[in-house]
XYZ file of C-alpha atoms in Angstrom:
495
model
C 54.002 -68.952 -72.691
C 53.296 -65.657 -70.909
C 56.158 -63.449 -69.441
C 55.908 -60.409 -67.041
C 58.129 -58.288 -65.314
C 57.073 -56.031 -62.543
C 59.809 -53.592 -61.641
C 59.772 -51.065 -58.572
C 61.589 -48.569 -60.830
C 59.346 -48.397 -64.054
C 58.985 -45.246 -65.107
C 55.288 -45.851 -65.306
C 54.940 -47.281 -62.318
C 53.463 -44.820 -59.107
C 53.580 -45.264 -55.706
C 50.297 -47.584 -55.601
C 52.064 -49.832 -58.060
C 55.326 -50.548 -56.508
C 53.554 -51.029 -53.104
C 50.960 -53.589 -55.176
C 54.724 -55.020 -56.526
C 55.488 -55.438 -53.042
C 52.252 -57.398 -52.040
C 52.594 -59.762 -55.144
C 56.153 -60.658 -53.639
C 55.194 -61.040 -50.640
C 51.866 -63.284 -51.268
C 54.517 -65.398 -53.914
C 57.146 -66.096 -50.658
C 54.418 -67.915 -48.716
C 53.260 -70.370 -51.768
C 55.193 -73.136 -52.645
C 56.690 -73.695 -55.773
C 56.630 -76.948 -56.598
C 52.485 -77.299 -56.241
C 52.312 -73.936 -58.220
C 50.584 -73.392 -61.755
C 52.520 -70.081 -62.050
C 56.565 -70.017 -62.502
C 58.036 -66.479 -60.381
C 61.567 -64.662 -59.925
C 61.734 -62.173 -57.306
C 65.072 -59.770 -56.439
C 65.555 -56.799 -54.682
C 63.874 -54.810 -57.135
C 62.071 -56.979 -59.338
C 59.741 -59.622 -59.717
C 59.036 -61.695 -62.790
C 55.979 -64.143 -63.539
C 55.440 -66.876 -66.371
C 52.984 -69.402 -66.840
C 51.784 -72.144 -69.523
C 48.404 -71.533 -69.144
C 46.223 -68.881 -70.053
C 46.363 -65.959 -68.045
C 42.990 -65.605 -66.868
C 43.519 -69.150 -65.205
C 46.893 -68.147 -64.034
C 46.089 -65.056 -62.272
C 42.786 -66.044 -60.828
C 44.570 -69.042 -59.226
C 46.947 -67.036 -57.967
C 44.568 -64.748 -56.274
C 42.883 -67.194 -54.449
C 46.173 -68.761 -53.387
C 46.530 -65.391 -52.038
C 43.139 -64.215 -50.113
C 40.404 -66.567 -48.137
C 37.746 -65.630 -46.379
C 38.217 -67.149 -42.357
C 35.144 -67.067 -39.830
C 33.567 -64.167 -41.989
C 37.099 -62.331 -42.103
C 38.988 -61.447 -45.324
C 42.617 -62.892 -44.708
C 45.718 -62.763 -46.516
C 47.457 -66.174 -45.508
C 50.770 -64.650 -46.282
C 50.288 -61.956 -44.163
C 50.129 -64.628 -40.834
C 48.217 -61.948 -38.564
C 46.910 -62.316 -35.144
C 43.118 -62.454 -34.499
C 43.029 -58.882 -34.077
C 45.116 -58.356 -36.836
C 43.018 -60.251 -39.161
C 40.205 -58.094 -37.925
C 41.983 -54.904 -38.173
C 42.973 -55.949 -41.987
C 39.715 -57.251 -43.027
C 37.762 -54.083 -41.461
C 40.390 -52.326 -43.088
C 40.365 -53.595 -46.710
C 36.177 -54.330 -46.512
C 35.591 -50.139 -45.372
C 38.203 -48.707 -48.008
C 38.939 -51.031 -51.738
C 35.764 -52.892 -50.986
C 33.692 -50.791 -49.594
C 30.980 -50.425 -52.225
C 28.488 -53.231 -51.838
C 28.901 -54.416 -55.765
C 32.401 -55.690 -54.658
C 31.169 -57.711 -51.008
C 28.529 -59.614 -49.706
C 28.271 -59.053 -45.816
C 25.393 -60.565 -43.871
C 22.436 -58.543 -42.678
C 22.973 -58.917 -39.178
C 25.884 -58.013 -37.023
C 27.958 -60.198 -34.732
C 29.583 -58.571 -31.665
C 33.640 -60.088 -30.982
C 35.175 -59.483 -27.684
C 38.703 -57.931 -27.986
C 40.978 -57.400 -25.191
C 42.811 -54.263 -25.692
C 45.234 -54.044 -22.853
C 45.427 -56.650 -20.189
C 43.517 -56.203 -16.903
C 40.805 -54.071 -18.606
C 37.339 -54.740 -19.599
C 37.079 -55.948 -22.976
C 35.236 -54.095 -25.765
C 33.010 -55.072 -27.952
C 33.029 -54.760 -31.281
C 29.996 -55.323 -33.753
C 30.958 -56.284 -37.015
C 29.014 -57.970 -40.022
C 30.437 -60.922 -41.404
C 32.049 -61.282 -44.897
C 30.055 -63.740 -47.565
C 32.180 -63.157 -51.003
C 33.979 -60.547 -52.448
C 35.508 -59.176 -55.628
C 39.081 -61.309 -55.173
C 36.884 -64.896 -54.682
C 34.922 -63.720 -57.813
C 35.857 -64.276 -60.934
C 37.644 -61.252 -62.823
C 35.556 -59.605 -65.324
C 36.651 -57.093 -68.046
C 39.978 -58.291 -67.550
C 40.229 -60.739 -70.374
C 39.192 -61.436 -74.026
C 37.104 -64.950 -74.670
C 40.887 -66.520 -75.507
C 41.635 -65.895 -71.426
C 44.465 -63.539 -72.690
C 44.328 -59.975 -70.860
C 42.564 -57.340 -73.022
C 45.373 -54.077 -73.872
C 43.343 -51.860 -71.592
C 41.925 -52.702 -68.081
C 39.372 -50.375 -66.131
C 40.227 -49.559 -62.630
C 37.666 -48.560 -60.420
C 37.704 -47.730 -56.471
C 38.351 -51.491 -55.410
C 42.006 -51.245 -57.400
C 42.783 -47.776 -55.858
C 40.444 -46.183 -53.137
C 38.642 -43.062 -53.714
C 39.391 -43.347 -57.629
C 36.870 -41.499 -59.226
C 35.467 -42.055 -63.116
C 36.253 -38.762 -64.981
C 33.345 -37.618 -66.900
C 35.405 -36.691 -70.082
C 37.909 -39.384 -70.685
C 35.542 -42.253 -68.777
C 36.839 -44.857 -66.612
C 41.028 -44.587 -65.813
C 42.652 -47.464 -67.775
C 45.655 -49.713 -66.610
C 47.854 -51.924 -68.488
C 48.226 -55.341 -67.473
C 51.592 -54.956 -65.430
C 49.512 -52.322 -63.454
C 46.290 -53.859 -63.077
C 48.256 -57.017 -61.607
C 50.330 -55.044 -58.889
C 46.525 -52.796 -58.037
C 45.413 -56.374 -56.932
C 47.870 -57.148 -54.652
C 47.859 -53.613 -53.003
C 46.048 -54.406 -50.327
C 48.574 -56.390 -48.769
C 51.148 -53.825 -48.194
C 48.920 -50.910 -47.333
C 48.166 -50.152 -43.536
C 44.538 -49.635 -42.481
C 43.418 -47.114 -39.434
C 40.324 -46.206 -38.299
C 40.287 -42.457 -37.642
C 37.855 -40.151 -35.702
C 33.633 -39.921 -37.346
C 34.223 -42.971 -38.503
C 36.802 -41.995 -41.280
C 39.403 -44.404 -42.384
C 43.062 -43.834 -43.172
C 44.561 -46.118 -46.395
C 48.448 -45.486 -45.504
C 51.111 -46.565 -48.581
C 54.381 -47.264 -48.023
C 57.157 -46.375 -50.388
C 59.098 -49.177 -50.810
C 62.495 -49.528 -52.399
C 64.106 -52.959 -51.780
C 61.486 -56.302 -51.842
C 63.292 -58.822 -50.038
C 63.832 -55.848 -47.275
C 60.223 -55.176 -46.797
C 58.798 -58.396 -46.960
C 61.315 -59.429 -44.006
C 59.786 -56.325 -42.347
C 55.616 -56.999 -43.126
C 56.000 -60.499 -41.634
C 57.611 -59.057 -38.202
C 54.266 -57.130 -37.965
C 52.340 -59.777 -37.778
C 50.908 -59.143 -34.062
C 49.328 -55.985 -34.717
C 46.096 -55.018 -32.311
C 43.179 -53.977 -32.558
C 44.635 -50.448 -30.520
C 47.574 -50.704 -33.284
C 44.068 -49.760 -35.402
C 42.712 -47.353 -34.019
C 44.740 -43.716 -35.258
C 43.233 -40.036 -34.103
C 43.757 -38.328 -37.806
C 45.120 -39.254 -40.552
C 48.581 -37.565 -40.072
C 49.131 -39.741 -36.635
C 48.501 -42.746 -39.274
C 51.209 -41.902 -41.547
C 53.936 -40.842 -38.574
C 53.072 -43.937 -37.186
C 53.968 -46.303 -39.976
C 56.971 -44.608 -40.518
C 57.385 -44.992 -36.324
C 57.418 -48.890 -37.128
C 59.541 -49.161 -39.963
C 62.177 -47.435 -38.616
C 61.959 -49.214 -34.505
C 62.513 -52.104 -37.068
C 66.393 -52.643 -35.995
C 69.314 -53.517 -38.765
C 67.315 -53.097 -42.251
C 67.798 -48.915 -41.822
C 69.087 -49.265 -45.197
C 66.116 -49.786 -47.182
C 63.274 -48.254 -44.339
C 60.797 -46.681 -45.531
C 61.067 -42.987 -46.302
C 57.741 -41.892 -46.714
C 54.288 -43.030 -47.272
C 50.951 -41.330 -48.610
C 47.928 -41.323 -46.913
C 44.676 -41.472 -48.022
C 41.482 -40.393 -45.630
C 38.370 -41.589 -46.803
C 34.875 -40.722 -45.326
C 31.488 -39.244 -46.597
C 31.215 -36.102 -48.355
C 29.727 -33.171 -46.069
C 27.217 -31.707 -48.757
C 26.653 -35.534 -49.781
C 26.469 -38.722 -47.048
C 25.181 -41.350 -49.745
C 29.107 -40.412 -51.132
C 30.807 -42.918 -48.887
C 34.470 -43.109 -48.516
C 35.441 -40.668 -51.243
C 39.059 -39.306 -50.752
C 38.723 -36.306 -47.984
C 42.564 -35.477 -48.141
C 45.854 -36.998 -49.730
C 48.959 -36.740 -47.234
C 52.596 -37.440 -48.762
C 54.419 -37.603 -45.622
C 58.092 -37.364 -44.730
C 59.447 -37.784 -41.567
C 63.235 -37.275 -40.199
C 64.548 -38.733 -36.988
C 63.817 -35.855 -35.143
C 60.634 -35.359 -36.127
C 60.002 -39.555 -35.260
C 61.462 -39.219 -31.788
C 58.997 -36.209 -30.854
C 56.216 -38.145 -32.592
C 57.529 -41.600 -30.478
C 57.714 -39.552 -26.919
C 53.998 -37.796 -27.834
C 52.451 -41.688 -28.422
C 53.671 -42.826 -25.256
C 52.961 -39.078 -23.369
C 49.212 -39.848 -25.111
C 48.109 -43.109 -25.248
C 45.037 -44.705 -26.387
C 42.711 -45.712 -22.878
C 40.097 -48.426 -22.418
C 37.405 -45.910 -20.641
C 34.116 -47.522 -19.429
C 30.918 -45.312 -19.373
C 28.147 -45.394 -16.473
C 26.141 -48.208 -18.482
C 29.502 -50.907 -17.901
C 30.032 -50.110 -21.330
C 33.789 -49.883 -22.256
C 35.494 -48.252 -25.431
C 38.576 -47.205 -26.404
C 39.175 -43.095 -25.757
C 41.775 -41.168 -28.271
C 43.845 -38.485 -27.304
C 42.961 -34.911 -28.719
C 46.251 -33.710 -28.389
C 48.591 -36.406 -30.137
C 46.677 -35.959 -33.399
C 47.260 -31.814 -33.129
C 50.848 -32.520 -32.354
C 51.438 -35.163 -35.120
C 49.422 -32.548 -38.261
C 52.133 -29.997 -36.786
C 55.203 -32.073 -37.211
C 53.206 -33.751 -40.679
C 53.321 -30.173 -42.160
C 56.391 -29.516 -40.944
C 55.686 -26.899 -37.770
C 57.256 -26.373 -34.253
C 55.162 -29.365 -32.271
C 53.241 -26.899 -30.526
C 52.312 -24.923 -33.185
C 48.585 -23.832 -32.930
C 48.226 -23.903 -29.524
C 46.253 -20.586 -29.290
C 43.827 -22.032 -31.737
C 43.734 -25.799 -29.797
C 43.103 -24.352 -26.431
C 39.972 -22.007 -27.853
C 38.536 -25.132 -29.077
C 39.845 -28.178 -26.766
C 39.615 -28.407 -22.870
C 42.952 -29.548 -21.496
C 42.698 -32.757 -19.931
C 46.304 -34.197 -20.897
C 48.434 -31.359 -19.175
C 50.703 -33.943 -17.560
C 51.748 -34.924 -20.913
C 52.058 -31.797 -22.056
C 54.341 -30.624 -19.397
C 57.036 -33.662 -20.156
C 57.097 -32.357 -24.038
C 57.880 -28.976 -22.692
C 60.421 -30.431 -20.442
C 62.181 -32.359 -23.590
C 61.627 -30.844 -26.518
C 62.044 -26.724 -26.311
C 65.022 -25.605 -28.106
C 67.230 -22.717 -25.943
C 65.241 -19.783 -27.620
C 61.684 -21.037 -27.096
C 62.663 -22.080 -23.531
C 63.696 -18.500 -21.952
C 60.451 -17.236 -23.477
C 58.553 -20.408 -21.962
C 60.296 -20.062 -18.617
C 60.170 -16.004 -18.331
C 56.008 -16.153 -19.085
C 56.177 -19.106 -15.958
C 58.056 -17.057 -13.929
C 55.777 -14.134 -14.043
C 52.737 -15.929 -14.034
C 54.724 -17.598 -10.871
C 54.953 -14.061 -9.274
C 51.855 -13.831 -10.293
C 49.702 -16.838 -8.464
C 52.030 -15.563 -5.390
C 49.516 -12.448 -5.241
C 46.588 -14.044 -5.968
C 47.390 -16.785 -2.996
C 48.257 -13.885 -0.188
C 45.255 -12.054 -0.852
C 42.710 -15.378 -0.755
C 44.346 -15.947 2.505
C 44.144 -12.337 3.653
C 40.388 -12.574 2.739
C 39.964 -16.241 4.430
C 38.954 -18.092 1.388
C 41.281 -20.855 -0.795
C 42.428 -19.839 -3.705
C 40.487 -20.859 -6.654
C 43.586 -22.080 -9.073
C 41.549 -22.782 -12.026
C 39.799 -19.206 -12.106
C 42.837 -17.094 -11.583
C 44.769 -19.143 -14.708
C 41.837 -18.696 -16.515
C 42.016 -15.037 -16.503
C 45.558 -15.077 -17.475
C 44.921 -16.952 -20.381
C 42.129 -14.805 -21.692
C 44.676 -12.068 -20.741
C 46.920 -13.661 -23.264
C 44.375 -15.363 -25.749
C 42.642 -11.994 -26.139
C 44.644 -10.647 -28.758
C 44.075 -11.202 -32.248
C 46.825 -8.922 -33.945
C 51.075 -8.527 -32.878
C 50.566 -5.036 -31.366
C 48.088 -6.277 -29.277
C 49.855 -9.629 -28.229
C 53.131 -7.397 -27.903
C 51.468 -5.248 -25.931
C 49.621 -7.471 -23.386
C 53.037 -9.918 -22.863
C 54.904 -6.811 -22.213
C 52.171 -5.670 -19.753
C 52.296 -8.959 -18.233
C 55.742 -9.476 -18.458
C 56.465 -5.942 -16.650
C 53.800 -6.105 -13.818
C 54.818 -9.807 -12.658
C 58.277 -9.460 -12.624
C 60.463 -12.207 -12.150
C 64.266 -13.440 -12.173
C 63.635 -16.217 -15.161
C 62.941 -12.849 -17.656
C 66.980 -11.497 -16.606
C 69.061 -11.296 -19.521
C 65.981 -12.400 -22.268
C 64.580 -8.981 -22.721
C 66.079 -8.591 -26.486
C 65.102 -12.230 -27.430
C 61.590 -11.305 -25.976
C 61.423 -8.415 -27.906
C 62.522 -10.421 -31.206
C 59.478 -12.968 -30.410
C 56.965 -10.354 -30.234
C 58.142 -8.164 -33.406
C 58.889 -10.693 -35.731
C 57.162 -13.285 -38.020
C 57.214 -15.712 -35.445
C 54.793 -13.509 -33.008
C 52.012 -16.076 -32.896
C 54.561 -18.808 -31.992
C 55.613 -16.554 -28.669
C 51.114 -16.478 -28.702
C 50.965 -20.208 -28.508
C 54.398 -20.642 -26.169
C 53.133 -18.516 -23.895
C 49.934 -19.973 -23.352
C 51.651 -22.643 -22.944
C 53.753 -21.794 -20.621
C 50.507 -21.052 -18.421
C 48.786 -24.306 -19.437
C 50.973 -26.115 -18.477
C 52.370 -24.567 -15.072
C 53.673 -26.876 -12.110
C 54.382 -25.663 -8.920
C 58.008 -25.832 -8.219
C 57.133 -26.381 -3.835
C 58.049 -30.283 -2.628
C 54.688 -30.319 -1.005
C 53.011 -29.337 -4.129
C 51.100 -25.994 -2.483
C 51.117 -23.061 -4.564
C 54.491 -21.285 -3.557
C 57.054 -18.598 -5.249
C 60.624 -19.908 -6.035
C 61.753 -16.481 -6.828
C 63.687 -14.518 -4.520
C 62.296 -11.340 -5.011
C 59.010 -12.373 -5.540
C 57.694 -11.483 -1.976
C 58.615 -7.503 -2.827
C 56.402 -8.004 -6.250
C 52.573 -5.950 -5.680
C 50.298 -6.851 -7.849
C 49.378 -3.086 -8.520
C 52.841 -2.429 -9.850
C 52.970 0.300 -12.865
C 53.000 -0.850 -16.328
C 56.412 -0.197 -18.217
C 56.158 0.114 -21.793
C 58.259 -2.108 -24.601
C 60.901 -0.203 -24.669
C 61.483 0.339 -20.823
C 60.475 -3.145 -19.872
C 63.689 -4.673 -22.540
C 65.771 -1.997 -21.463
C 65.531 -2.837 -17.730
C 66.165 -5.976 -18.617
């Protein structure tokens, strides 16, 4: 009789492993026992496995008890997905553990499935080639002696653990039997997102308590094909976390953190497919999940249709810069300076709400002062269009601010042109913040006043009911645009 025990806290277990331990428990809750050839335990921590037979017939029975392949789709029965969920998993598992075409059989030519993304929209379509055999419907080689009883040392290649790569001095990584049967059950507990270039993210949760999580996998079972679809590979991770935790009454045992894996061709080699671009290990607290949750719904996914009726789904460029600043651990709008050089704004509206909600006191009275000048500022520029008898060109005169303030590339300079700004657009929301000002432009945080204040342009709203370009100040009308420079010191002193 053969006897395993697969605990989540074995020393030589890793991440990979315990989230494989997880998968075997879950695929074991959705067979039942009494038609089983295997014999299974399985507690909050641990789950144990015995069977009469030999073990090559016991674990290749339980593999196919645990994946099928439905209308050329890989599915996980225990998993009980919706259609788009079974397409999002097979996709998901077929471009990242079974990617190389030694592990699947897909047929030559592609079929294209209508999804509906989001009701009253077009659909899109899809083309995807269908699924023949692969490596779990196979029988498992190299696993087992000629007595069916599992050899001491088992190779793992990349369809046990994506991206795993054969070291040329010690050969091919080798797994013990505990850890070559969680690798095969991995793919049930990992989440699968297709990223931008057509990348894909492998996301791993850590999990801690068995019976917790595998209450928690089966309520996300109606997953989408836009629940798929992930900007970057940061947005992935944040977003897992997202669901664990939305997931009410099992806090307790949700999901801490997860590691990411982005896979995708290698720049100085495209016949290296979906090698391992970047590792994340991701931690997220509640604040950092209820920016990330207002940013999703601020910058959602859209069903766009292009001139030929053709309709896909369009990403937002500014939730995935948000969610790699709040991933590394950075103010969420962090970089702006370098996002605005390379990105046109499209998603201001957005932008403006996460202003609105998430500037601590500090970063807000430098936000506000740079609107209020830059207030005082469009004031000028919309008496003299009107002196001259033309409109006032709104997107010109914000670009030249913004150059004003993008210009600089070192803290004297960026000192230097705020204060100039600052001092020649006066306005009331500065009063009282010259000293904090002077602190943002003269200490290490100097490019976060940078990216704040362009910002604080960016994303400008007139403050008028009828949405004209107006002044709110009250001493804004007595402002010239040709008013004398101040310097540093005189500007913070006056204020």
């Amino acid at each position: 009789m053969s006897q395993f025990t697969l605990s989540l806290f074995d020393p030589n277990t890793l991440l990979p492993h315990r989230a494989g331990i997880a998968g075997l428990a879950l695929a074991l809750s959705d067979i039942n026992p009494e038609d089983a050839l295997i014999k299974w335990d399985i507690s909050e921590d641990t789950v144990s496995l015995s069977w009469e037979c030999s073990d090559k017939e016991a674990l290749e029975w339980l593999v196919q008890q645990t994946y099928e392949i439905q209308d050329g789709l890989l599915v996980a029965r225990s998993l009980k997905l919706s259609p788009q969920g079974k397409y999002a998993f097979s996709q998901g598992v077929v471009s990242t553990f079974l990617q190389h075409s030694k592990q699947r059989t897909l047929e030559k030519t592609p079929v294209l499935i209508p999804i509906v993304v989001e009701d009253n929209q077009p659909e899109i379509i899809l083309s995807c080639r269908k699924l023949i055999d692969c490596y779990y419907l196979r029988e498992l080689k190299g696993v087992f002696n000629s007595k069916g009883k599992f050899n001491s040392a088992i190779s793992i290649k990349g369809h046990h653990l994506p991206g795993l790569v054969e070291c040329f001095v010690n050969g091919e990584y080798q797994e013990s039997s505990i850890g070559f049967i969680a690798l095969l059950f991995l793919p049930l507990a990992c989440s699968y997102y297709l990223i931008m270039n057509g990348r894909y993210a492998l996301v791993i949760p850590e999990v801690t308590n068995l019976i917790a999580w595998i209450t928690r996998r089966q309520q996300q079972s109606s997953r989408s094909y836009k629940d798929f679809r992930s900007p970057s590979a940061g947005e992935a991770g944040l977003r897992l976390l997202l669901e664990e935790q939305t997931i009410s009454d099992l806090n307790r045992h949700k999901v801490n953190y997860c590691e990411v894996y982005q896979l995708g061709k290698q720049p100085w080699d495209n016949n290296q497919s979906g090698l391992k671009q970047a590792v994340y290990r991701i931690y997220a607290s509640n604040d950092v999940l209820a920016i990330y949750q207002s940013a999703v719904a601020l910058f959602p996914a859209n069903v766009r249709v292009t001139d030929r009726s053709q309709s896909w789904l369009a990403l937002s460029k500014v939730l995935p810069w948000i969610a790699e600043n709040l991933v590394a651990g950075r103010a969420w709008y962090s970089g702006f300076y370098e996002f605005r050089k390379a990105n046109d704004i499209y998603e201001c509206k957005g932008l403006v709400s996460m202003t609105e909600k998430f500037l601590q006191q500090h970063e807000r009275n430098l936000f506000e002062a740079v609107q209020g000048a830059f207030r005082v500022y469009l004031s000028g520029q919309n008496k003299q269009a009107k002196r001259q008898g033309r409109p006032l060109d709104y997107g010109q005169v914000t670009d030249k601010v913004i150059y004003r303030l993008q210009r600089p590339n070192t803290q004297q300079e960026f000192a230097t042109a705020l204060v100039d700004f600052l001092s020649q657009f006066r306005s009331k929301s500065a009063r009282g913040v010259g000293k904090e000002i002077y602190a943002w432009i003269h200490g290490a945080e100097w490019r976060k006043a940078r990216d704040l204040s362009l910002l604080a342009v960016a994303t400008y709203k007139s403050q008028t009911q009828n949405g004209a370009l107006g002044v709110t100040d009250a001493n804004a009308t007595n402002i010239t645009l040709e008013a004398e420079t101040e310097t540093e010191e005189e500007y913070v002193e006056s204020l």
